[in-house]
PDB file of C-alpha atoms in Angstrom:
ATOM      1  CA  UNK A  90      10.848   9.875 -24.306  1.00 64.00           C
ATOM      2  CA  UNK A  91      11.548   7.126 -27.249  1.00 72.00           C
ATOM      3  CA  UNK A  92      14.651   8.950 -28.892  1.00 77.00           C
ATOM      4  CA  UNK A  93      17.396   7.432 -26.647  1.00 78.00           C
ATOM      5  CA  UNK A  94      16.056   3.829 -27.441  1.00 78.00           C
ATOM      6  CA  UNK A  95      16.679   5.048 -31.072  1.00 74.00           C
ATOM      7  CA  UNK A  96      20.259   6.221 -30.273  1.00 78.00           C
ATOM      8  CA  UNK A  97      21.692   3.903 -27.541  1.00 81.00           C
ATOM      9  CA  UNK A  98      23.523   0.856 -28.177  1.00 85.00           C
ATOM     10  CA  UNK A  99      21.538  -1.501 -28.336  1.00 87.00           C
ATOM     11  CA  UNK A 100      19.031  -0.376 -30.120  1.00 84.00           C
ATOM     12  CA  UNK A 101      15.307  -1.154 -28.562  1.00 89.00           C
ATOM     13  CA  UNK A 102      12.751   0.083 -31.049  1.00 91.00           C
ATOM     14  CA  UNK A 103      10.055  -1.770 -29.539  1.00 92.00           C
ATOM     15  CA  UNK A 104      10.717   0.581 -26.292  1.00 91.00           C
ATOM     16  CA  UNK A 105      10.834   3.562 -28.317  1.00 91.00           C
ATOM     17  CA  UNK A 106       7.395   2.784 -30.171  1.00 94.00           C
ATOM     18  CA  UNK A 107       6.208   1.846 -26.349  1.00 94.00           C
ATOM     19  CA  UNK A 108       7.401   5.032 -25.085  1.00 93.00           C
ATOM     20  CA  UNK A 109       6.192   7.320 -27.839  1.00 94.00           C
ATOM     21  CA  UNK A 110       2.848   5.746 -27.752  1.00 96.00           C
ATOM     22  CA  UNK A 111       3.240   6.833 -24.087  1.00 95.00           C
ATOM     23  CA  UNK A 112       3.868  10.420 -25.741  1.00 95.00           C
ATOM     24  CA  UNK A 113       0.752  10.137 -28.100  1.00 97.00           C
ATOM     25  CA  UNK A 114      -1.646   9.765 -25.471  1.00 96.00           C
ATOM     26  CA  UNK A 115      -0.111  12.317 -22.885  1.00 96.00           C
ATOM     27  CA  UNK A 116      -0.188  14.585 -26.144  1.00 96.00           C
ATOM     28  CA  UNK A 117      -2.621  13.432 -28.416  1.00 97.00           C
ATOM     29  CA  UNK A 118      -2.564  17.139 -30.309  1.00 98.00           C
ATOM     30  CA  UNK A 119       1.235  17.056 -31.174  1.00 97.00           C
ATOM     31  CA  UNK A 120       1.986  15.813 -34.744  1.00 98.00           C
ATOM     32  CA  UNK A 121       6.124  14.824 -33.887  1.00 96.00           C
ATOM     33  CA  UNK A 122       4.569  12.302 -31.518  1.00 96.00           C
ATOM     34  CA  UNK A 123       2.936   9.939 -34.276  1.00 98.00           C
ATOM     35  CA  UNK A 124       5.367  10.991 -36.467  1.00 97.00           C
ATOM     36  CA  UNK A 125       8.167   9.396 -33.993  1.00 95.00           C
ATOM     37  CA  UNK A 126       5.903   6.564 -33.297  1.00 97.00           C
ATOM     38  CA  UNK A 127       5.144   5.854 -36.774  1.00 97.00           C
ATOM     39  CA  UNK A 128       8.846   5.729 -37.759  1.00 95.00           C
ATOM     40  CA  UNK A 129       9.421   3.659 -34.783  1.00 95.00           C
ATOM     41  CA  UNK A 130       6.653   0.950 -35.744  1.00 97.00           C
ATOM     42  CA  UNK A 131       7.454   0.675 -39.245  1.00 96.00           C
ATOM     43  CA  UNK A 132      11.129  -0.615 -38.032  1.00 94.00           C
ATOM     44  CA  UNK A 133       9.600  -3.541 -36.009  1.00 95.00           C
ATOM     45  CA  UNK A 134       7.123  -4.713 -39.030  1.00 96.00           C
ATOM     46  CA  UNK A 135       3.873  -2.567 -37.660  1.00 97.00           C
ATOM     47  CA  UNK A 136       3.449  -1.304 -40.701  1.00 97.00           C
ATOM     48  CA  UNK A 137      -0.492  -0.426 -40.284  1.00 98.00           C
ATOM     49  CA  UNK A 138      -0.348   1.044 -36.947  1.00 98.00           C
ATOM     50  CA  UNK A 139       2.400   3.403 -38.579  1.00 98.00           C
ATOM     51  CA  UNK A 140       0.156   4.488 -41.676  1.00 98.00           C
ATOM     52  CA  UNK A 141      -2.360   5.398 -38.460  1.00 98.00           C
ATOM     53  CA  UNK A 142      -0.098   7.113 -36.697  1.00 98.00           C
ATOM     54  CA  UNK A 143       1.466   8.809 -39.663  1.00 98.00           C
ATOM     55  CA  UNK A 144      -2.054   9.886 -41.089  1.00 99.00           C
ATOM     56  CA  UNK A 145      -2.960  11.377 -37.598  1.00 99.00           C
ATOM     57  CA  UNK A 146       0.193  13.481 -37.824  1.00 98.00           C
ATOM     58  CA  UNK A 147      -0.828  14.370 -41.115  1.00 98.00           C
ATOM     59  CA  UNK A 148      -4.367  15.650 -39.812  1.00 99.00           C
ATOM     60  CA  UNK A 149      -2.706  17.514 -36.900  1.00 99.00           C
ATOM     61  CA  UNK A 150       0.007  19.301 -39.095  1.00 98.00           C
ATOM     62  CA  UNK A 151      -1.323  19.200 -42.649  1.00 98.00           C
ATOM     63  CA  UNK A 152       1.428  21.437 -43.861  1.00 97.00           C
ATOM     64  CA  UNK A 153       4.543  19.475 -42.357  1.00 96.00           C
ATOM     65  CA  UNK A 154       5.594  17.453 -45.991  1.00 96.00           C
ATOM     66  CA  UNK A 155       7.523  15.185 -44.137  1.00 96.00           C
ATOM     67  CA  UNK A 156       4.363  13.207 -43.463  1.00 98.00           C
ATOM     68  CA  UNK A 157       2.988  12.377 -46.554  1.00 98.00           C
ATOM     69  CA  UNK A 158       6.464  11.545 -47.926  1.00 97.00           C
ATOM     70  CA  UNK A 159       6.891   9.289 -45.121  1.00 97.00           C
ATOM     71  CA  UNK A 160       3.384   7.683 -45.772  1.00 98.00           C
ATOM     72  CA  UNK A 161       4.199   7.453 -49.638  1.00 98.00           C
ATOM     73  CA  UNK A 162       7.536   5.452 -48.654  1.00 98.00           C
ATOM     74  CA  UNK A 163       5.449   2.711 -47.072  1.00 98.00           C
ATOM     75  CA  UNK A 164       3.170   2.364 -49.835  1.00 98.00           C
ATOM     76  CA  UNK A 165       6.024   2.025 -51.965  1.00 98.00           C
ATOM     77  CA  UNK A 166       7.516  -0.804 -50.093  1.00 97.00           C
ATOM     78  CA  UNK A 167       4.327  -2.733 -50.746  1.00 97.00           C
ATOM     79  CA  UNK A 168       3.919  -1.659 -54.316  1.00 98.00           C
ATOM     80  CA  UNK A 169       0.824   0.277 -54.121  1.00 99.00           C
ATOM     81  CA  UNK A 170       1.850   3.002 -56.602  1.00 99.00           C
ATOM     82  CA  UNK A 171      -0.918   5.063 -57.250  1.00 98.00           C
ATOM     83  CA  UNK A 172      -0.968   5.897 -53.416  1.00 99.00           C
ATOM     84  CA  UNK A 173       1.933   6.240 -53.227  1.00 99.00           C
ATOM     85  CA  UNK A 174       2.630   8.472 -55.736  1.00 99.00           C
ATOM     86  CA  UNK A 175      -0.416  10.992 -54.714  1.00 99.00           C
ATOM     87  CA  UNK A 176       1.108  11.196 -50.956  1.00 98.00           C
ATOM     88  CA  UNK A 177       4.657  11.653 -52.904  1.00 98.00           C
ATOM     89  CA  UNK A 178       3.006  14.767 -54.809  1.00 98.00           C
ATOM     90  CA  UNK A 179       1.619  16.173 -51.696  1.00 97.00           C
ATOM     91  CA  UNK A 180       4.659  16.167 -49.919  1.00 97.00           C
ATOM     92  CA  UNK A 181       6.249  17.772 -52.655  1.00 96.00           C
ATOM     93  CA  UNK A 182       3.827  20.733 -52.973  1.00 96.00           C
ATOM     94  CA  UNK A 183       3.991  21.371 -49.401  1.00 95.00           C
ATOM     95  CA  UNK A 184       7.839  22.467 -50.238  1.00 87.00           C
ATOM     96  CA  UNK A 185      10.030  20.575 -48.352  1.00 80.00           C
ATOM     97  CA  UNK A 186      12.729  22.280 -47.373  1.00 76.00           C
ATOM     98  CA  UNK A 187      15.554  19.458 -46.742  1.00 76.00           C
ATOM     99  CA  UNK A 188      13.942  16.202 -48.351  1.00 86.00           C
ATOM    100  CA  UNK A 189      13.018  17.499 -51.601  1.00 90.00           C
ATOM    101  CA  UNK A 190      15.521  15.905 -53.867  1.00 91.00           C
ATOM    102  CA  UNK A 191      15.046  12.428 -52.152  1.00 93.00           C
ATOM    103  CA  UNK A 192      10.957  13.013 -52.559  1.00 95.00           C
ATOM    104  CA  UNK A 193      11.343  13.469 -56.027  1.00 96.00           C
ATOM    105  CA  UNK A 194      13.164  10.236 -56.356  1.00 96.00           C
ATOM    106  CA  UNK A 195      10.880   8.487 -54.265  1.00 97.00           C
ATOM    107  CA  UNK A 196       8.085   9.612 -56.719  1.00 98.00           C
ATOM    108  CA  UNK A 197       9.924   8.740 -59.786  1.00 97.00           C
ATOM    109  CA  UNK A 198      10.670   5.474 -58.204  1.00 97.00           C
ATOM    110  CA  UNK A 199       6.447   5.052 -58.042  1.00 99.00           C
ATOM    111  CA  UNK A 200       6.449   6.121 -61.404  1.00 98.00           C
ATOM    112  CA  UNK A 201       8.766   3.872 -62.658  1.00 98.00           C
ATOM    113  CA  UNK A 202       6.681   1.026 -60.577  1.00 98.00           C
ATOM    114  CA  UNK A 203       3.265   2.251 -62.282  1.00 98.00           C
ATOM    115  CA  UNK A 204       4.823   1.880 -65.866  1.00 97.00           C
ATOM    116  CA  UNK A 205       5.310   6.311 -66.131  1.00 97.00           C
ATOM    117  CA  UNK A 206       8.811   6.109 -67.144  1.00 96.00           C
ATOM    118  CA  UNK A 207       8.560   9.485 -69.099  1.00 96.00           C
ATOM    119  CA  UNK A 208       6.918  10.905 -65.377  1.00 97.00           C
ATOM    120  CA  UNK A 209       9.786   9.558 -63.895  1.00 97.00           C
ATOM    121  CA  UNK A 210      12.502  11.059 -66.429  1.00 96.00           C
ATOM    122  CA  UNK A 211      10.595  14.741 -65.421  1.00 96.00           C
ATOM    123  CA  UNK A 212      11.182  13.799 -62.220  1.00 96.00           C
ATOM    124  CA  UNK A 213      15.020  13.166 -62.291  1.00 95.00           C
ATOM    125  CA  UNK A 214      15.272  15.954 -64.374  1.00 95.00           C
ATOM    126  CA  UNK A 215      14.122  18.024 -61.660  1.00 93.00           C
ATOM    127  CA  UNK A 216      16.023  16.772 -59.107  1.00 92.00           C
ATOM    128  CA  UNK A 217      19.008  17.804 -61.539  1.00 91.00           C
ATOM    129  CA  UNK A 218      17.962  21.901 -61.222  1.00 91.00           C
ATOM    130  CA  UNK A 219      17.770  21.647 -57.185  1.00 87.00           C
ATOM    131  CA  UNK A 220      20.806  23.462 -55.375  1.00 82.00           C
ATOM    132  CA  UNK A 221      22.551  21.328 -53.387  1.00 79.00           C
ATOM    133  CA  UNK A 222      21.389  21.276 -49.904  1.00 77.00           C
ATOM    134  CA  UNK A 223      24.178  19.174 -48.216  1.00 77.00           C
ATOM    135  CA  UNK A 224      28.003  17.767 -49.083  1.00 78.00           C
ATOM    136  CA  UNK A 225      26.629  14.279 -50.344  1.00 77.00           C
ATOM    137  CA  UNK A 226      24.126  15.780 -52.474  1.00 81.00           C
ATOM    138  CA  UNK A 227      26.058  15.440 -55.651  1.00 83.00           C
ATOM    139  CA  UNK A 228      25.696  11.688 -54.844  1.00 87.00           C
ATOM    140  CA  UNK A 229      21.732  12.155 -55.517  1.00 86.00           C
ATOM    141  CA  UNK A 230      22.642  13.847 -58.926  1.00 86.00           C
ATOM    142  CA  UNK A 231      25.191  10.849 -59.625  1.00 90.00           C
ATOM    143  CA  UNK A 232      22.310   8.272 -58.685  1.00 91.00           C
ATOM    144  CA  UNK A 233      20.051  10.754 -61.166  1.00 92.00           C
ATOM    145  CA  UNK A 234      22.708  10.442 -63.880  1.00 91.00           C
ATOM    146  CA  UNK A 235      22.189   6.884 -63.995  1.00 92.00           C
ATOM    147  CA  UNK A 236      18.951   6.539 -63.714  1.00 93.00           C
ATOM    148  CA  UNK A 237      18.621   8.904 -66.869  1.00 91.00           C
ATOM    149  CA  UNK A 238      20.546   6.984 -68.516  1.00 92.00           C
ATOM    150  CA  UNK A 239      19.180   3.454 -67.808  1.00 91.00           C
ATOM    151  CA  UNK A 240      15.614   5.082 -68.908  1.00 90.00           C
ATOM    152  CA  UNK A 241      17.114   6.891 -71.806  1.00 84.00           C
ATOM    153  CA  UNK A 242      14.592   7.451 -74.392  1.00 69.00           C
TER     154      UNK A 242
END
């Protein structure tokens, strides 16, 4: 249910969040549901009924880090840092195994939006010592480069 609106041409995102709020209450106990629905309502502008549906998924799988870094994102798009970088942290100690590069950027980004540049430059840093995880991944440390360097000391 949901996922084909997210493939198909057209797109229909409204469906999908229609159908996976379908899924929610048919399976109120599964965390992928709100996490599907979540990413679905945050493309169509719902951006409070995903931080619901996200922190629900976040109650029902408390270990999954793909929540809270998903939660941080959205209070990064509306510039409420400090949130955003606590939800960032949590993902990040919750070891995520394919995301972790991009988390870290996400949190420097926070930092950099707080006024914690020298946060931030630990944060690159780190994302510089990951192994690489997938082929574009030496993209991230290219991006990481340049961000050191634009915050150079």
């Amino acid at each position: 249910l949901g996922l084909k609106y997210f493939f198909e041409e057209p797109r229909n995102v409204a469906a999908a969040a229609r159908e996976f709020q379908q899924v929610t209450e048919l399976a109120p106990y599964w965390d992928e549901g709100y996490g599907w629905l979540s990413a679905a309502l945050e493309e169509i502008n719902q951006t409070d009924w995903a931080i619901s549906s996200l922190r629900q998924a976040m109650r029902l799988a408390p270990e999954n880090a793909r929540y809270p870094i998903s939660l941080g994102r959205i209070f990064l798009r509306r510039h409420d840092y400090s949130k955003a970088i606590k939800l960032f942290r949590k993902g990040i100690s919750l070891k995520p195994h394919y995301g972790e590069a991009e988390a870290h950027l996400f949190l420097a980004e926070a930092l950099v939006g707080a006024g914690n540049i020298e946060e931030a430059r630990q944060e690159w840093q780190s994302v510089m010592t990951l192994q690489p995880m997938y082929p574009s991944f030496e993209k991230l440390h290219e991006e990481v480069r340049h961000l050191l360097n634009k915050h150079s000391r």
